Structure formats: structure tokens, C-alpha cells
Amino acid sequence: MNRKLLCPSLMCADLTELRKEVADLSAAGCDIFHCDIMDGSFVPNMALGLADVKAVRKLTDRPVDVHLMMDSPAEKVDWFLDAGADIIYIHPEAERFPGKVLRHIREAGAFAGIAVSPDVSLEQVTELIPVCDYIMVMTVYPGFAGQKFVESTKTKIRRLAEMKAEYGFQLMIDGGCSYEVIREMSEAGVDGFVLGTSALFGKEKPYETIIEEIRAL
Ligand code: DX5
Ligand code: ZN
């Protein structure tokens, strides 16, 4: 099995201590810093923003991903490219011509990704798969940390795992990633996991111990 890509969800971190959080998560061996950007319209919440992404960029050389939970992301991806994001995820259902946006992200030198919500089928995103470097299945409804893993998403995850070899994308999951979910989905072929309150934040154990335990699953 390949090394898991572990992506701490920074909206769950202590934002009053961002510098320390990023340093501790780096020291613990996290791979990609996951930044949730919400517009209060596509999802009924707001989380991090452009200024936060710029701050995170200054604090680490590790990859930073931006998960755009917003309507019409085409108009805004350049802001996040300029802020230094390495990976940008859009929700295809939020954009009229998502393929154009994904190609634009790639042409700008970043990695392009789609976030596939629980109610979006693989059939709806088939045309986009060849233009994706990352496919992130949302295993909760986007917008909030601390929700329960949506079991029905497993079918889609398993089907995507079978398609990885042909297309070469990284398969990620976001939401409700507990140790049990990570063990099972890693065996199913998932490459990377967004870590929020289910496994990483708000626990008694240090990040280092948790990351070691997750790597051993
Ligand atoms: C939304 C976020 C959340 C969250 C994940 O896109 O990325 O899914 O922080 O963490 P959990 O679900 O474990 O709190
Ligand atoms: Zn996310």
C-alpha cells in the first residue's frame, strides 16, 4: 500500500495559534494543508478565506490545497492561484463550465481537483476525470466539520479506485475520516484523507502520535 497523504483541515485548527498549529502539524508529518473556503451561499457556512490561505502559504513549504465551496468558482480561482495554492478543488455542480476551470488551473501550473458531493454521481463528472489531478469524494455534506460519514459514498469511492490506474488521479476523501474509515478506505485504494475532528483535532493525544497511528492503520 502506498504512503497515505494526510491533509489536516485547518478550519478545525486553533486559528489563534496558526503558526504553531502549522509547525506542529508539519513536524508530525502531515503532507498537505487543507483549506476550506466557503461563501455562505453554496454552503450555509463560512470558514477560511483568501487571507488565511496567504498566511498558511507563508508558514509552510508543504503543499497547500484549497477546497472551494462556492458558487461560480471560475471567477475566483486566480485569487487562490496568486495566493500560492498548489491544489485547487472546485465543486463541478457550482460551475457552468467546470472543465474550463480545471484546465485553467493546470495551465497556471497548479494541480486541478474536483470535490464530489454525496449527491453528485460519477456519471455527472465523467467528462472531467481526465482533467483532474485529484478527485476528492466528499464523505459528508460539504460545509461543516464534525458530521457523520455518509456510508453510501463508499460505492462511488470503490468505483473511482478502479479507475485510478487508467487516469492517474489521486483519490482523496473529505469528511468523517475516523481511524476505522481510514483503515477501510485505504485498503479500498484511497490515497489521501482530510483529517478534521474525527481523527486529529481536539484530541488528548499529540498530533505526532495520531499521525503515527494513522500511518500504521
Ligand atoms: C469540509 C471539511 C470537513 C472537515 C473534516 O470540507 O474539510 O469535512 O473539516 O473533518 P471532520 O469531518 O473529521 O470533522
Ligand atoms: Zn474540505
PDB file of C-alpha atoms and ligand atoms in Angstrom:
ATOM      1  CA  MET A   1       0.000   0.000   0.000  1.00  0.00           C
ATOM      2  CA  ASN A   2       1.297   3.486  -0.831  1.00  0.00           C
ATOM      3  CA  ARG A   3       2.107   6.071   1.815  1.00  0.00           C
ATOM      4  CA  LYS A   4      -1.118   7.814   2.817  1.00  0.00           C
ATOM      5  CA  LEU A   5      -1.475  11.518   2.011  1.00  0.00           C
ATOM      6  CA  LEU A   6      -2.630  13.109   5.257  1.00  0.00           C
ATOM      7  CA  CYS A   7      -4.276  16.516   4.973  1.00  0.00           C
ATOM      8  CA  PRO A   8      -5.151  18.402   8.155  1.00  0.00           C
ATOM      9  CA  SER A   9      -8.280  20.520   7.734  1.00  0.00           C
ATOM     10  CA  LEU A  10      -7.122  23.879   9.029  1.00  0.00           C
ATOM     11  CA  MET A  11     -10.634  25.155   9.756  1.00  0.00           C
ATOM     12  CA  CYS A  12     -10.508  22.698  12.667  1.00  0.00           C
ATOM     13  CA  ALA A  13      -7.182  24.028  13.967  1.00  0.00           C
ATOM     14  CA  ASP A  14      -6.748  26.667  16.666  1.00  0.00           C
ATOM     15  CA  LEU A  15      -6.649  29.754  14.461  1.00  0.00           C
ATOM     16  CA  THR A  16      -5.411  31.936  17.318  1.00  0.00           C
ATOM     17  CA  GLU A  17      -2.223  29.852  17.096  1.00  0.00           C
ATOM     18  CA  LEU A  18      -1.966  29.295  13.351  1.00  0.00           C
ATOM     19  CA  ARG A  19       1.838  29.478  13.212  1.00  0.00           C
ATOM     20  CA  LYS A  20       2.208  26.886  15.979  1.00  0.00           C
ATOM     21  CA  GLU A  21      -0.507  24.664  14.523  1.00  0.00           C
ATOM     22  CA  VAL A  22       1.143  24.580  11.093  1.00  0.00           C
ATOM     23  CA  ALA A  23       4.565  23.947  12.659  1.00  0.00           C
ATOM     24  CA  ASP A  24       3.266  21.137  14.886  1.00  0.00           C
ATOM     25  CA  LEU A  25       1.306  19.508  12.054  1.00  0.00           C
ATOM     26  CA  SER A  26       4.384  19.696   9.813  1.00  0.00           C
ATOM     27  CA  ALA A  27       6.608  18.219  12.496  1.00  0.00           C
ATOM     28  CA  ALA A  28       4.070  15.429  12.939  1.00  0.00           C
ATOM     29  CA  GLY A  29       4.475  14.563   9.250  1.00  0.00           C
ATOM     30  CA  CYS A  30       1.296  15.903   7.647  1.00  0.00           C
ATOM     31  CA  ASP A  31       1.505  16.081   3.859  1.00  0.00           C
ATOM     32  CA  ILE A  32      -0.935  18.690   2.533  1.00  0.00           C
ATOM     33  CA  PHE A  33      -2.576  21.615   4.345  1.00  0.00           C
ATOM     34  CA  HIS A  34      -6.306  21.598   3.532  1.00  0.00           C
ATOM     35  CA  CYS A  35      -8.032  24.999   3.470  1.00  0.00           C
ATOM     36  CA  ASP A  36     -11.832  25.061   3.337  1.00  0.00           C
ATOM     37  CA  ILE A  37     -13.162  28.171   1.638  1.00  0.00           C
ATOM     38  CA  MET A  38     -16.914  28.749   1.917  1.00  0.00           C
ATOM     39  CA  ASP A  39     -19.076  31.550   0.581  1.00  0.00           C
ATOM     40  CA  GLY A  40     -22.167  31.246   2.776  1.00  0.00           C
ATOM     41  CA  SER A  41     -24.218  30.590  -0.366  1.00  0.00           C
ATOM     42  CA  PHE A  42     -23.085  27.338  -1.985  1.00  0.00           C
ATOM     43  CA  VAL A  43     -22.848  26.003   1.567  1.00  0.00           C
ATOM     44  CA  PRO A  44     -24.577  27.513   4.614  1.00  0.00           C
ATOM     45  CA  ASN A  45     -21.377  28.375   6.448  1.00  0.00           C
ATOM     46  CA  MET A  46     -18.161  30.349   6.180  1.00  0.00           C
ATOM     47  CA  ALA A  47     -14.743  29.042   7.113  1.00  0.00           C
ATOM     48  CA  LEU A  48     -11.334  30.217   5.932  1.00  0.00           C
ATOM     49  CA  GLY A  49     -10.716  32.931   3.342  1.00  0.00           C
ATOM     50  CA  LEU A  50      -8.096  34.223   0.949  1.00  0.00           C
ATOM     51  CA  ALA A  51      -6.118  35.957   3.703  1.00  0.00           C
ATOM     52  CA  ASP A  52      -5.850  32.682   5.605  1.00  0.00           C
ATOM     53  CA  VAL A  53      -4.504  30.876   2.543  1.00  0.00           C
ATOM     54  CA  LYS A  54      -1.873  33.596   2.126  1.00  0.00           C
ATOM     55  CA  ALA A  55      -0.901  33.229   5.778  1.00  0.00           C
ATOM     56  CA  VAL A  56      -0.650  29.436   5.541  1.00  0.00           C
ATOM     57  CA  ARG A  57       1.444  29.813   2.389  1.00  0.00           C
ATOM     58  CA  LYS A  58       3.920  31.958   4.312  1.00  0.00           C
ATOM     59  CA  LEU A  59       4.078  29.424   7.130  1.00  0.00           C
ATOM     60  CA  THR A  60       4.911  26.280   5.153  1.00  0.00           C
ATOM     61  CA  ASP A  61       6.693  24.912   2.096  1.00  0.00           C
ATOM     62  CA  ARG A  62       4.473  21.821   2.108  1.00  0.00           C
ATOM     63  CA  PRO A  63       1.644  21.669  -0.423  1.00  0.00           C
ATOM     64  CA  VAL A  64      -1.441  23.738   0.353  1.00  0.00           C
ATOM     65  CA  ASP A  65      -4.798  22.733  -1.067  1.00  0.00           C
ATOM     66  CA  VAL A  66      -7.811  24.963  -1.385  1.00  0.00           C
ATOM     67  CA  HIS A  67     -11.286  23.427  -1.316  1.00  0.00           C
ATOM     68  CA  LEU A  68     -13.588  25.989  -2.887  1.00  0.00           C
ATOM     69  CA  MET A  69     -17.115  25.530  -1.588  1.00  0.00           C
ATOM     70  CA  MET A  70     -18.506  28.471  -3.524  1.00  0.00           C
ATOM     71  CA  ASP A  71     -20.789  29.330  -6.405  1.00  0.00           C
ATOM     72  CA  SER A  72     -19.107  30.146  -9.733  1.00  0.00           C
ATOM     73  CA  PRO A  73     -15.532  29.458  -8.632  1.00  0.00           C
ATOM     74  CA  ALA A  74     -14.220  30.348 -12.126  1.00  0.00           C
ATOM     75  CA  GLU A  75     -14.259  33.995 -11.164  1.00  0.00           C
ATOM     76  CA  LYS A  76     -12.121  33.409  -8.097  1.00  0.00           C
ATOM     77  CA  VAL A  77      -9.601  30.656  -8.797  1.00  0.00           C
ATOM     78  CA  ASP A  78      -6.982  33.199  -9.876  1.00  0.00           C
ATOM     79  CA  TRP A  79      -7.069  34.776  -6.427  1.00  0.00           C
ATOM     80  CA  PHE A  80      -6.099  31.445  -4.902  1.00  0.00           C
ATOM     81  CA  LEU A  81      -3.533  30.653  -7.593  1.00  0.00           C
ATOM     82  CA  ASP A  82      -1.913  34.012  -6.866  1.00  0.00           C
ATOM     83  CA  ALA A  83      -2.013  33.220  -3.161  1.00  0.00           C
ATOM     84  CA  GLY A  84       0.197  30.222  -3.878  1.00  0.00           C
ATOM     85  CA  ALA A  85      -2.214  27.289  -3.646  1.00  0.00           C
ATOM     86  CA  ASP A  86      -0.722  24.073  -5.016  1.00  0.00           C
ATOM     87  CA  ILE A  87      -4.008  22.218  -5.487  1.00  0.00           C
ATOM     88  CA  ILE A  88      -7.426  23.743  -6.139  1.00  0.00           C
ATOM     89  CA  TYR A  89     -10.636  21.762  -5.774  1.00  0.00           C
ATOM     90  CA  ILE A  90     -13.884  23.027  -7.238  1.00  0.00           C
ATOM     91  CA  HIS A  91     -17.375  21.586  -6.939  1.00  0.00           C
ATOM     92  CA  PRO A  92     -18.471  20.894 -10.545  1.00  0.00           C
ATOM     93  CA  GLU A  93     -22.139  21.492  -9.719  1.00  0.00           C
ATOM     94  CA  ALA A  94     -21.270  25.058  -8.696  1.00  0.00           C
ATOM     95  CA  GLU A  95     -19.829  25.970 -12.092  1.00  0.00           C
ATOM     96  CA  ARG A  96     -21.317  26.167 -15.573  1.00  0.00           C
ATOM     97  CA  PHE A  97     -18.144  25.024 -17.400  1.00  0.00           C
ATOM     98  CA  PRO A  98     -16.098  23.163 -14.807  1.00  0.00           C
ATOM     99  CA  GLY A  99     -13.755  21.567 -17.373  1.00  0.00           C
ATOM    100  CA  LYS A 100     -12.597  25.000 -18.486  1.00  0.00           C
ATOM    101  CA  VAL A 101     -11.787  25.953 -14.926  1.00  0.00           C
ATOM    102  CA  LEU A 102      -9.838  22.737 -14.306  1.00  0.00           C
ATOM    103  CA  ARG A 103      -7.771  23.272 -17.464  1.00  0.00           C
ATOM    104  CA  HIS A 104      -7.114  26.847 -16.409  1.00  0.00           C
ATOM    105  CA  ILE A 105      -5.826  25.690 -13.015  1.00  0.00           C
ATOM    106  CA  ARG A 106      -3.459  23.245 -14.720  1.00  0.00           C
ATOM    107  CA  GLU A 107      -2.259  25.815 -17.220  1.00  0.00           C
ATOM    108  CA  ALA A 108      -1.433  28.109 -14.309  1.00  0.00           C
ATOM    109  CA  GLY A 109       0.904  25.402 -13.004  1.00  0.00           C
ATOM    110  CA  ALA A 110      -1.211  24.098 -10.127  1.00  0.00           C
ATOM    111  CA  PHE A 111      -2.963  20.764  -9.690  1.00  0.00           C
ATOM    112  CA  ALA A 112      -6.659  20.616 -10.524  1.00  0.00           C
ATOM    113  CA  GLY A 113      -9.211  18.764  -8.455  1.00  0.00           C
ATOM    114  CA  ILE A 114     -12.912  18.179  -8.105  1.00  0.00           C
ATOM    115  CA  ALA A 115     -14.817  17.673  -4.875  1.00  0.00           C
ATOM    116  CA  VAL A 116     -17.651  15.208  -5.439  1.00  0.00           C
ATOM    117  CA  SER A 117     -20.540  15.783  -3.032  1.00  0.00           C
ATOM    118  CA  PRO A 118     -22.600  12.863  -1.721  1.00  0.00           C
ATOM    119  CA  ASP A 119     -25.463  13.635  -4.134  1.00  0.00           C
ATOM    120  CA  VAL A 120     -23.254  14.072  -7.221  1.00  0.00           C
ATOM    121  CA  SER A 121     -22.856  10.842  -9.184  1.00  0.00           C
ATOM    122  CA  LEU A 122     -19.805   9.642 -11.064  1.00  0.00           C
ATOM    123  CA  GLU A 123     -21.834   9.870 -14.250  1.00  0.00           C
ATOM    124  CA  GLN A 124     -22.182  13.617 -13.652  1.00  0.00           C
ATOM    125  CA  VAL A 125     -18.423  14.095 -13.540  1.00  0.00           C
ATOM    126  CA  THR A 126     -17.232  11.540 -16.118  1.00  0.00           C
ATOM    127  CA  GLU A 127     -16.122  14.180 -18.630  1.00  0.00           C
ATOM    128  CA  LEU A 128     -13.970  15.867 -16.007  1.00  0.00           C
ATOM    129  CA  ILE A 129     -11.995  12.865 -14.814  1.00  0.00           C
ATOM    130  CA  PRO A 130      -9.236  13.156 -17.461  1.00  0.00           C
ATOM    131  CA  VAL A 131      -8.655  16.785 -16.446  1.00  0.00           C
ATOM    132  CA  CYS A 132      -8.304  16.025 -12.741  1.00  0.00           C
ATOM    133  CA  ASP A 133      -5.080  15.524 -10.826  1.00  0.00           C
ATOM    134  CA  TYR A 134      -7.079  14.934  -7.645  1.00  0.00           C
ATOM    135  CA  ILE A 135     -10.582  13.622  -7.094  1.00  0.00           C
ATOM    136  CA  MET A 136     -11.872  14.196  -3.586  1.00  0.00           C
ATOM    137  CA  VAL A 137     -15.035  12.376  -2.646  1.00  0.00           C
ATOM    138  CA  MET A 138     -16.990  14.269  -0.024  1.00  0.00           C
ATOM    139  CA  THR A 139     -17.928  11.705   2.565  1.00  0.00           C
ATOM    140  CA  VAL A 140     -20.093  14.258   4.404  1.00  0.00           C
ATOM    141  CA  TYR A 141     -22.226  17.088   3.012  1.00  0.00           C
ATOM    142  CA  PRO A 142     -19.824  19.980   2.489  1.00  0.00           C
ATOM    143  CA  GLY A 143     -19.879  22.888   4.889  1.00  0.00           C
ATOM    144  CA  PHE A 144     -19.304  21.619   8.394  1.00  0.00           C
ATOM    145  CA  ALA A 145     -16.794  19.657  10.408  1.00  0.00           C
ATOM    146  CA  GLY A 146     -17.913  17.008  12.844  1.00  0.00           C
ATOM    147  CA  GLN A 147     -20.547  15.276  10.732  1.00  0.00           C
ATOM    148  CA  LYS A 148     -21.184  11.580  10.351  1.00  0.00           C
ATOM    149  CA  PHE A 149     -19.528   9.711   7.455  1.00  0.00           C
ATOM    150  CA  VAL A 150     -22.092   9.074   4.693  1.00  0.00           C
ATOM    151  CA  GLU A 151     -21.896   5.305   4.114  1.00  0.00           C
ATOM    152  CA  SER A 152     -23.452   5.392   0.645  1.00  0.00           C
ATOM    153  CA  THR A 153     -20.393   7.225  -0.720  1.00  0.00           C
ATOM    154  CA  LYS A 154     -18.357   4.018  -0.443  1.00  0.00           C
ATOM    155  CA  THR A 155     -19.742   2.669  -3.727  1.00  0.00           C
ATOM    156  CA  LYS A 156     -18.504   5.752  -5.589  1.00  0.00           C
ATOM    157  CA  ILE A 157     -15.129   5.566  -3.843  1.00  0.00           C
ATOM    158  CA  ARG A 158     -14.670   1.923  -4.833  1.00  0.00           C
ATOM    159  CA  ARG A 159     -15.582   2.657  -8.452  1.00  0.00           C
ATOM    160  CA  LEU A 160     -13.117   5.548  -8.572  1.00  0.00           C
ATOM    161  CA  ALA A 161     -10.414   3.375  -7.040  1.00  0.00           C
ATOM    162  CA  GLU A 162     -10.814   1.043 -10.023  1.00  0.00           C
ATOM    163  CA  MET A 163     -10.375   3.962 -12.426  1.00  0.00           C
ATOM    164  CA  LYS A 164      -7.201   5.365 -10.854  1.00  0.00           C
ATOM    165  CA  ALA A 165      -4.773   3.249 -12.854  1.00  0.00           C
ATOM    166  CA  GLU A 166      -6.270   4.361 -16.166  1.00  0.00           C
ATOM    167  CA  TYR A 167      -6.406   8.094 -15.388  1.00  0.00           C
ATOM    168  CA  GLY A 168      -3.676   8.579 -12.808  1.00  0.00           C
ATOM    169  CA  PHE A 169      -5.512  10.889 -10.396  1.00  0.00           C
ATOM    170  CA  GLN A 170      -5.039  10.854  -6.633  1.00  0.00           C
ATOM    171  CA  LEU A 171      -8.147   9.661  -4.833  1.00  0.00           C
ATOM    172  CA  MET A 172      -8.932  11.600  -1.678  1.00  0.00           C
ATOM    173  CA  ILE A 173     -11.807  11.626   0.796  1.00  0.00           C
ATOM    174  CA  ASP A 174     -13.035  14.524   2.937  1.00  0.00           C
ATOM    175  CA  GLY A 175     -15.284  14.298   5.973  1.00  0.00           C
ATOM    176  CA  GLY A 176     -15.763  11.967   8.910  1.00  0.00           C
ATOM    177  CA  CYS A 177     -12.356  10.323   8.409  1.00  0.00           C
ATOM    178  CA  SER A 178     -12.061   8.311  11.613  1.00  0.00           C
ATOM    179  CA  TYR A 179      -9.398   5.644  12.139  1.00  0.00           C
ATOM    180  CA  GLU A 180     -11.917   2.966  11.077  1.00  0.00           C
ATOM    181  CA  VAL A 181     -12.841   4.817   7.887  1.00  0.00           C
ATOM    182  CA  ILE A 182      -9.181   5.459   7.046  1.00  0.00           C
ATOM    183  CA  ARG A 183      -8.281   1.783   7.534  1.00  0.00           C
ATOM    184  CA  GLU A 184     -11.129   0.530   5.361  1.00  0.00           C
ATOM    185  CA  MET A 185     -10.860   3.151   2.619  1.00  0.00           C
ATOM    186  CA  SER A 186      -7.096   2.925   2.446  1.00  0.00           C
ATOM    187  CA  GLU A 187      -7.462  -0.793   1.776  1.00  0.00           C
ATOM    188  CA  ALA A 188     -10.043   0.088  -0.876  1.00  0.00           C
ATOM    189  CA  GLY A 189      -7.455   2.221  -2.688  1.00  0.00           C
ATOM    190  CA  VAL A 190      -7.952   5.749  -1.351  1.00  0.00           C
ATOM    191  CA  ASP A 191      -4.672   7.705  -1.452  1.00  0.00           C
ATOM    192  CA  GLY A 192      -5.389  10.620   0.843  1.00  0.00           C
ATOM    193  CA  PHE A 193      -7.541  11.720   3.754  1.00  0.00           C
ATOM    194  CA  VAL A 194      -8.690  15.091   5.043  1.00  0.00           C
ATOM    195  CA  LEU A 195      -8.281  14.984   8.788  1.00  0.00           C
ATOM    196  CA  GLY A 196     -10.652  17.061  10.888  1.00  0.00           C
ATOM    197  CA  THR A 197     -12.350  16.495  14.202  1.00  0.00           C
ATOM    198  CA  SER A 198     -12.914  12.772  13.617  1.00  0.00           C
ATOM    199  CA  ALA A 199      -9.292  11.773  13.961  1.00  0.00           C
ATOM    200  CA  LEU A 200      -6.931  14.679  14.515  1.00  0.00           C
ATOM    201  CA  PHE A 201      -8.190  17.857  16.179  1.00  0.00           C
ATOM    202  CA  GLY A 202      -9.442  18.303  19.732  1.00  0.00           C
ATOM    203  CA  LYS A 203      -7.928  15.035  20.961  1.00  0.00           C
ATOM    204  CA  GLU A 204      -5.903  14.378  24.082  1.00  0.00           C
ATOM    205  CA  LYS A 205      -3.012  12.903  22.092  1.00  0.00           C
ATOM    206  CA  PRO A 206      -0.306  14.965  20.349  1.00  0.00           C
ATOM    207  CA  TYR A 207      -0.531  15.265  16.554  1.00  0.00           C
ATOM    208  CA  GLU A 208       2.639  13.232  16.185  1.00  0.00           C
ATOM    209  CA  THR A 209       1.125  10.207  17.935  1.00  0.00           C
ATOM    210  CA  ILE A 210      -2.092  10.430  15.919  1.00  0.00           C
ATOM    211  CA  ILE A 211      -0.260  10.690  12.598  1.00  0.00           C
ATOM    212  CA  GLU A 212       1.939   7.723  13.518  1.00  0.00           C
ATOM    213  CA  GLU A 213      -1.138   5.688  14.451  1.00  0.00           C
ATOM    214  CA  ILE A 214      -2.890   6.611  11.201  1.00  0.00           C
ATOM    215  CA  ARG A 215       0.154   5.643   9.136  1.00  0.00           C
ATOM    216  CA  ALA A 216       0.151   2.273  10.862  1.00  0.00           C
ATOM    217  CA  LEU A 217      -3.537   1.546  10.103  1.00  0.00           C
TER     218      LEU A 217
HETATM  219  C1  DX5 B   1     -15.218  20.291   4.836  1.00  0.00           C
HETATM  220  C2  DX5 B   1     -14.114  19.954   5.806  1.00  0.00           C
HETATM  221  C3  DX5 B   1     -14.664  18.992   6.788  1.00  0.00           C
HETATM  222  C4  DX5 B   1     -13.898  18.684   7.991  1.00  0.00           C
HETATM  223  C5  DX5 B   1     -13.434  17.305   8.028  1.00  0.00           C
HETATM  224  O1  DX5 B   1     -14.856  20.222   3.557  1.00  0.00           O
HETATM  225  O2  DX5 B   1     -12.919  19.586   5.198  1.00  0.00           O
HETATM  226  O3  DX5 B   1     -15.083  17.853   6.154  1.00  0.00           O
HETATM  227  O4  DX5 B   1     -13.014  19.605   8.378  1.00  0.00           O
HETATM  228  O5  DX5 B   1     -13.303  16.845   9.287  1.00  0.00           O
HETATM  229  P1  DX5 B   1     -14.319  16.023  10.209  1.00  0.00           P
HETATM  230  O6  DX5 B   1     -15.494  15.614   9.396  1.00  0.00           O
HETATM  231  O7  DX5 B   1     -13.481  14.867  10.673  1.00  0.00           O
HETATM  232  O8  DX5 B   1     -14.651  16.954  11.316  1.00  0.00           O
HETATM  233 ZN    ZN B   2     -12.701  20.251   2.703  1.00  0.00          ZN
END
